[in-house]
Structures are given as structure tokens and as C-alpha cells.
Amino acid sequence: MLKGCLVCLGIAVPAYILGNFFPVIGGPVFAILLGMCIGRLIKDQSSYEKGIKFVSKKVLQLAVILLGFGLNLRNILEVGAQSMPVIISTISVSLIVSYILSKALKIPAKTGILVGVGSSICGGSAIAATAPVIKADEEEIAQAISVIFLFNVIAALIFPTLGDIMGLSNEGFGLFAGTAVNDTSSVTAAASAWDGMHGSNTLAIATVVKLTRTLAIIPITFVLAIVEAKKSKEKKKMGNVFPMFILFFLLASVITTVFHLDGTIVHVLKTMSKFCIILAMAAIGINTDVVKLLKTGKKPILLGFVCWVAIALVSIAIQMALHLN
């Protein structure tokens, strides 16, 4: 167990540092890339296998639980309530598009689900929460993370200029970035770029909208757990229907909301969550066949692109319809 954990830790630390230097790319992507390189160098992984499996499964679930401590439900519901129509619309469209296109392109169902939830909810965090529920393997997770990463970078680079062209207000762009950009790091990058151009405080709006989107992890994983239970004909015990780590994620959010945890404590717990995701992605990278990933990557990229465009268009359309932009 220890040998595999230490290998993952040795990858996660530099990946975390690189992610801080290049936030648009993010630590999880660096961890997967480094993990795939290290995995190719280790000829016999048998003595590392137990630790790597533990990190890729259990540490990933711990990351989702710790993520809950960063969600103050009261603040999110107060500030993010007006964004709910846009959030619900974009999530629904992304999931429908990913389902239909996955069937049309004959993309493996689990890859389609991961790309769909990653695009619509909160990138790597949503993938981390969903993967254990649908029992996705390492290559499916790596595929989805790679697709999300690609469009994260593009969004962070072009959305501020696109928002200017469309004449969005500061509030409108905050809502646009918060609903149409996949991962937290890229939402931050896009909103910060807008603030630099306009001298505004759009980052605060975009962050709250993004956190509100994160709550969709709960109903989405609940539905997927029921579907998986029916497929495998398991008895509908609570642990099977609703994964316990998602319950702990919700409990963590409630604790933060009720007890008003100190900002420093919340920051530490959120940082721990971020590092645990990076650690898990290192393990997933080690077990990923990079050659197979490249060969099978075209269709998931097309799926991610269509989901990304659909979300952006729906976000703007709903804002215009409700006069929020």
C-alpha cells in the first residue's frame, strides 16, 4: 500500500506546484500527464498496484467530501438564486446533448456521462464525484478530464473578448463565466481577465455562480446511482442507491453553513480537497494507456466541443430572455 501511495505523492507535489504556476491548465491535468509518463517507465507495477488503486478510489472520494466544506449553502442560495434558471438550463442541455451524441457517435456510455457532467457542473470535481458512482475506469476518467481541460483553456482565453463583443455587463459576464466555463480554475482565470479589462469585481459573482453549480453534484449522482443499481440488479440499500461519500459531501456543506466555519479553516480544507484530486489524478494517470487515449480521443473531443458550445449558447439565451445580461 505504502509504495503505491508514495509514487502518487511524488507525482502530485510537482503537479500541484505547476498547477499554481499555470492555473488555466490546473494541477489535475499535470498530474495525469506526469502519471502517464511515470506509468510508462514502471515496467512491473505489481508492488505498487494496491496503493495506486487506493489513491485512485478512496482518496478521490475524500476529495469530494472535503469539497463540501467550501460550500456555504446559505450564501449560495441568497446570492446565487437568480442564476438558477441559467444553471438548470445549461446542465439539462449538456446532459441531453452528451446522451444523444454519445449514442450517435458510439462513444462508451461512461465516457459520455463524465464529459457531460464535467462540462455542465464543475469540471474535474464533478468527474471526481461521478466516476466512483458509475464505476468508471482510469482511462475513461483521464479521457474526460483531458477533454474538459482543452475547452477550459480555450474558454479562459476567448470568453472575456467574446463577452465584450456581445456587450455583456459585469454581472452578465460573471453569470456567463460561472455557467459556461467548466472548471473553477478557468472560471477564475476568465473572470480575472474581465476584471483586468474593466476594473470590475466580476470574479466574486462568477465564483458564487460556480459554487451554486457545484450543488448539482448531489441530484446528478443520486440519479446515476439509482440507474447503476437497476442495471446491476443490486438491492436498493441506502449505500447502493446514494453513495455514502456524497452524503458526507452534503454533511460537510451543512457543517460549514450552520457553524460558520472560519475562513482560514475553509481555505485549508478546500486546498486539501484540491490536492487530493491531484493525488487521485496521478494514480489515474499511472494506470492510463496513453497510446489508447490518443487513438480514441477524437470522438470525446467532438462531444466535449458540442456540449461546450451548447452550454455557452443556452447561457446567453436564458440571460437575454430574463434580461440578466
XYZ file of C-alpha atoms in Angstrom:
325
model
C 0.000 0.000 0.000
C 2.694 2.499 1.052
C 4.854 2.150 -2.086
C 1.986 2.972 -4.436
C 0.848 5.902 -2.280
C 4.364 7.363 -2.221
C 4.679 7.141 -6.008
C 1.396 9.047 -6.378
C 2.548 11.613 -3.811
C 5.821 12.071 -5.699
C 3.813 12.964 -8.802
C 1.155 15.046 -7.033
C 3.541 17.508 -5.345
C 5.185 18.857 -8.552
C 1.781 18.714 -10.312
C 0.276 20.867 -7.547
C 3.125 23.380 -7.839
C 2.847 23.505 -11.633
C -0.919 23.958 -11.312
C -0.377 27.035 -9.141
C 2.019 28.495 -11.714
C -0.311 27.677 -14.624
C -3.855 27.785 -13.153
C -5.539 27.721 -16.571
C -4.156 24.200 -17.078
C -4.509 23.140 -13.433
C -2.847 20.587 -11.191
C -5.106 17.618 -12.125
C -4.082 17.796 -15.779
C -0.383 17.997 -14.881
C -0.884 15.018 -12.526
C -2.448 12.901 -15.279
C 0.297 13.814 -17.767
C 3.114 13.135 -15.288
C 1.365 9.951 -14.130
C 1.143 8.637 -17.699
C 4.874 9.317 -18.185
C 5.829 7.601 -14.918
C 3.465 4.718 -15.680
C 5.318 4.052 -18.945
C 8.629 3.893 -17.050
C 7.452 1.406 -14.404
C 7.648 -1.983 -16.106
C 6.314 -4.050 -13.194
C 3.571 -2.254 -11.263
C 2.502 -5.245 -9.168
C 4.171 -3.998 -5.967
C 2.616 -0.545 -6.411
C -0.835 -1.692 -7.537
C -2.590 -1.773 -4.147
C -1.522 1.743 -3.163
C -2.307 3.203 -6.584
C -5.789 1.642 -6.526
C -6.415 3.022 -3.019
C -5.449 6.546 -4.104
C -7.482 6.435 -7.328
C -10.627 5.264 -5.498
C -10.674 6.271 -1.832
C -8.628 9.471 -1.993
C -10.811 10.624 -4.885
C -13.895 10.189 -2.695
C -12.181 12.034 0.181
C -11.521 14.945 -2.207
C -15.247 15.240 -2.928
C -16.112 15.186 0.783
C -13.604 17.959 1.560
C -15.001 19.957 -1.361
C -18.257 20.244 0.604
C -16.618 22.383 3.286
C -16.188 25.159 0.705
C -19.950 25.407 0.117
C -21.899 27.710 2.437
C -25.449 26.809 1.429
C -26.959 29.974 2.894
C -24.671 32.280 0.938
C -25.091 30.292 -2.244
C -28.879 30.300 -2.041
C -29.015 34.018 -1.220
C -26.576 35.265 -3.839
C -26.831 32.522 -6.452
C -30.628 32.178 -6.547
C -31.056 34.425 -9.602
C -28.627 32.278 -11.567
C -30.655 29.072 -11.007
C -32.682 29.251 -14.265
C -29.452 29.578 -16.265
C -27.708 26.836 -14.283
C -30.606 24.371 -14.592
C -30.956 25.089 -18.320
C -27.245 24.679 -19.114
C -26.908 21.476 -17.082
C -30.018 19.970 -18.680
C -28.898 20.839 -22.213
C -25.386 19.480 -21.667
C -26.653 16.176 -20.286
C -29.184 15.760 -23.103
C -26.608 16.638 -25.778
C -23.996 14.300 -24.287
C -26.517 11.436 -24.122
C -27.756 11.836 -27.691
C -24.338 12.470 -29.236
C -22.722 9.605 -27.297
C -25.293 7.254 -28.788
C -24.852 8.727 -32.287
C -21.040 8.582 -32.198
C -20.971 5.225 -30.345
C -18.876 6.691 -27.528
C -18.698 4.461 -24.421
C -21.589 5.404 -22.128
C -19.421 6.137 -19.087
C -17.111 8.449 -21.044
C -20.180 10.285 -22.360
C -21.589 10.696 -18.849
C -18.294 12.004 -17.464
C -17.866 14.522 -20.294
C -21.496 15.597 -19.878
C -21.332 16.194 -16.119
C -17.830 17.657 -16.339
C -18.970 20.162 -18.962
C -22.190 21.124 -17.226
C -21.420 21.090 -13.498
C -17.887 21.777 -12.358
C -15.234 20.077 -14.451
C -12.808 17.878 -12.568
C -14.772 17.963 -9.289
C -17.939 16.662 -10.966
C -15.951 13.944 -12.732
C -14.341 13.014 -9.400
C -17.774 12.707 -7.781
C -19.438 10.845 -10.649
C -16.686 8.366 -11.589
C -16.982 6.124 -8.478
C -20.784 6.112 -8.768
C -20.828 4.795 -12.355
C -17.698 2.677 -11.740
C -15.697 4.394 -14.490
C -12.165 3.098 -15.074
C -8.949 5.126 -15.141
C -8.865 5.594 -18.907
C -12.446 6.879 -19.009
C -11.683 9.386 -16.251
C -8.458 10.519 -17.941
C -10.296 10.891 -21.266
C -12.991 13.093 -19.720
C -10.519 15.234 -17.749
C -8.445 15.776 -20.908
C -11.493 16.913 -22.898
C -12.623 19.291 -20.131
C -9.101 20.709 -19.870
C -8.961 21.529 -23.579
C -12.115 23.641 -23.552
C -11.241 25.185 -20.165
C -8.141 26.724 -21.709
C -9.996 27.947 -24.803
C -12.791 29.462 -22.673
C -10.389 31.279 -20.353
C -8.613 32.791 -23.373
C -11.542 33.846 -25.567
C -14.553 34.419 -23.273
C -13.516 37.876 -21.962
C -13.167 39.185 -25.529
C -16.353 37.379 -26.569
C -18.202 38.998 -23.667
C -17.029 42.413 -24.833
C -18.222 41.740 -28.380
C -21.655 40.724 -27.061
C -21.797 43.832 -24.855
C -22.290 41.932 -21.598
C -22.461 43.867 -18.347
C -20.147 42.955 -15.464
C -22.957 40.971 -13.842
C -23.827 39.349 -17.157
C -20.268 38.209 -17.762
C -19.994 36.868 -14.201
C -23.097 34.754 -14.834
C -21.792 33.727 -18.272
C -18.370 32.684 -16.943
C -19.885 30.944 -13.925
C -22.249 28.822 -16.035
C -20.381 28.326 -19.337
C -16.805 27.641 -18.145
C -16.203 24.142 -16.844
C -13.576 24.169 -14.100
C -13.079 26.517 -11.135
C -9.542 27.494 -12.145
C -10.686 28.528 -15.621
C -13.726 30.404 -14.260
C -11.301 32.332 -12.054
C -8.944 32.988 -14.976
C -11.727 34.224 -17.277
C -13.353 36.429 -14.622
C -9.988 37.845 -13.526
C -9.151 38.723 -17.142
C -12.511 40.520 -17.451
C -11.860 42.417 -14.204
C -8.463 43.474 -15.542
C -10.107 44.819 -18.691
C -12.995 46.605 -16.950
C -11.806 47.339 -13.405
C -14.794 45.430 -12.023
C -15.373 42.750 -9.374
C -16.880 40.092 -11.627
C -14.771 37.353 -10.032
C -16.974 37.359 -6.910
C -20.158 36.896 -8.987
C -18.642 34.168 -11.174
C -17.342 32.286 -8.107
C -20.750 32.230 -6.382
C -22.456 31.050 -9.592
C -19.809 28.348 -9.986
C -20.313 27.170 -6.384
C -24.069 27.082 -6.951
C -23.466 24.822 -9.973
C -21.405 22.515 -7.760
C -24.510 21.642 -5.717
C -25.853 19.832 -8.800
C -23.393 17.052 -7.923
C -25.902 15.821 -5.333
C -29.011 15.168 -7.502
C -26.934 14.038 -10.509
C -25.017 11.395 -8.551
C -28.235 10.303 -6.837
C -29.959 9.654 -10.177
C -26.897 7.930 -11.645
C -26.597 5.721 -8.558
C -30.210 4.569 -8.961
C -29.628 3.836 -12.663
C -26.465 1.847 -11.875
C -28.250 -0.078 -9.122
C -31.022 -1.066 -11.541
C -28.513 -2.109 -14.196
C -26.630 -4.369 -11.801
C -29.842 -5.578 -10.128
C -28.495 -4.691 -6.683
C -30.778 -4.462 -3.671
C -31.727 -0.860 -3.107
C -29.916 -0.317 0.147
C -29.050 3.272 1.026
C -25.347 2.673 0.396
C -26.101 1.398 -3.090
C -28.687 3.975 -4.127
C -26.923 7.026 -2.711
C -23.129 6.720 -2.298
C -22.064 7.498 1.262
C -19.257 9.828 0.248
C -21.844 12.108 -1.420
C -23.818 12.148 1.839
C -20.642 13.205 3.633
C -20.113 15.892 0.969
C -23.601 17.236 1.795
C -22.925 16.962 5.525
C -19.701 18.963 5.111
C -21.696 21.710 3.370
C -24.235 21.733 6.201
C -21.465 21.982 8.819
C -19.949 24.992 7.037
C -23.385 26.629 6.752
C -24.590 26.019 10.321
C -21.371 26.586 12.241
C -19.976 29.420 10.074
C -16.514 27.874 9.847
C -13.629 30.329 9.956
C -12.387 31.426 6.514
C -8.888 30.118 7.225
C -10.204 26.645 8.096
C -12.375 26.577 4.976
C -9.406 27.633 2.841
C -7.261 24.824 4.284
C -9.978 22.218 3.687
C -10.543 23.430 0.112
C -6.787 23.262 -0.533
C -6.736 19.713 0.864
C -9.618 18.801 -1.474
C -7.740 20.245 -4.439
C -4.572 18.318 -3.528
C -6.491 15.064 -3.030
C -7.973 15.391 -6.527
C -4.465 15.954 -7.907
C -3.219 12.932 -5.952
C -6.012 10.764 -7.352
C -5.372 12.000 -10.895
C -1.710 10.984 -10.513
C -2.859 7.432 -9.749
C -5.293 7.504 -12.674
C -2.525 8.748 -14.980
C -0.243 5.854 -13.991
C -2.935 3.351 -14.959
C -3.823 5.076 -18.235
C -2.613 3.759 -21.583
C -1.516 6.971 -23.308
C -1.435 5.354 -26.769
C -5.017 4.119 -26.436
C -6.066 7.512 -25.057
C -4.739 9.295 -28.149
C -6.266 6.761 -30.552
C -9.749 7.015 -29.034
C -9.710 10.750 -28.293
C -11.331 12.291 -31.383
C -14.956 11.434 -30.660
C -14.894 12.505 -26.964
C -13.284 15.804 -28.024
C -16.107 16.369 -30.526
C -18.611 15.532 -27.789
C -16.946 17.984 -25.401
C -16.920 20.695 -28.061
C -20.634 20.329 -28.836
C -21.525 20.332 -25.107
C -19.332 23.398 -24.561
C -20.900 25.363 -27.426
C -24.429 24.320 -26.395
C -23.855 25.451 -22.804
C -22.445 28.830 -23.904
C -25.359 29.475 -26.286
C -28.003 28.461 -23.746
C -26.351 30.563 -21.012
C -26.530 33.682 -23.202
C -30.033 32.873 -24.497
C -31.527 32.455 -20.998
C -29.785 35.615 -19.774
C -31.279 37.566 -22.671
C -34.730 36.079 -22.136
C -34.664 37.010 -18.426
C -32.867 40.347 -19.007
C -29.960 39.304 -16.769
C -27.172 40.333 -19.152
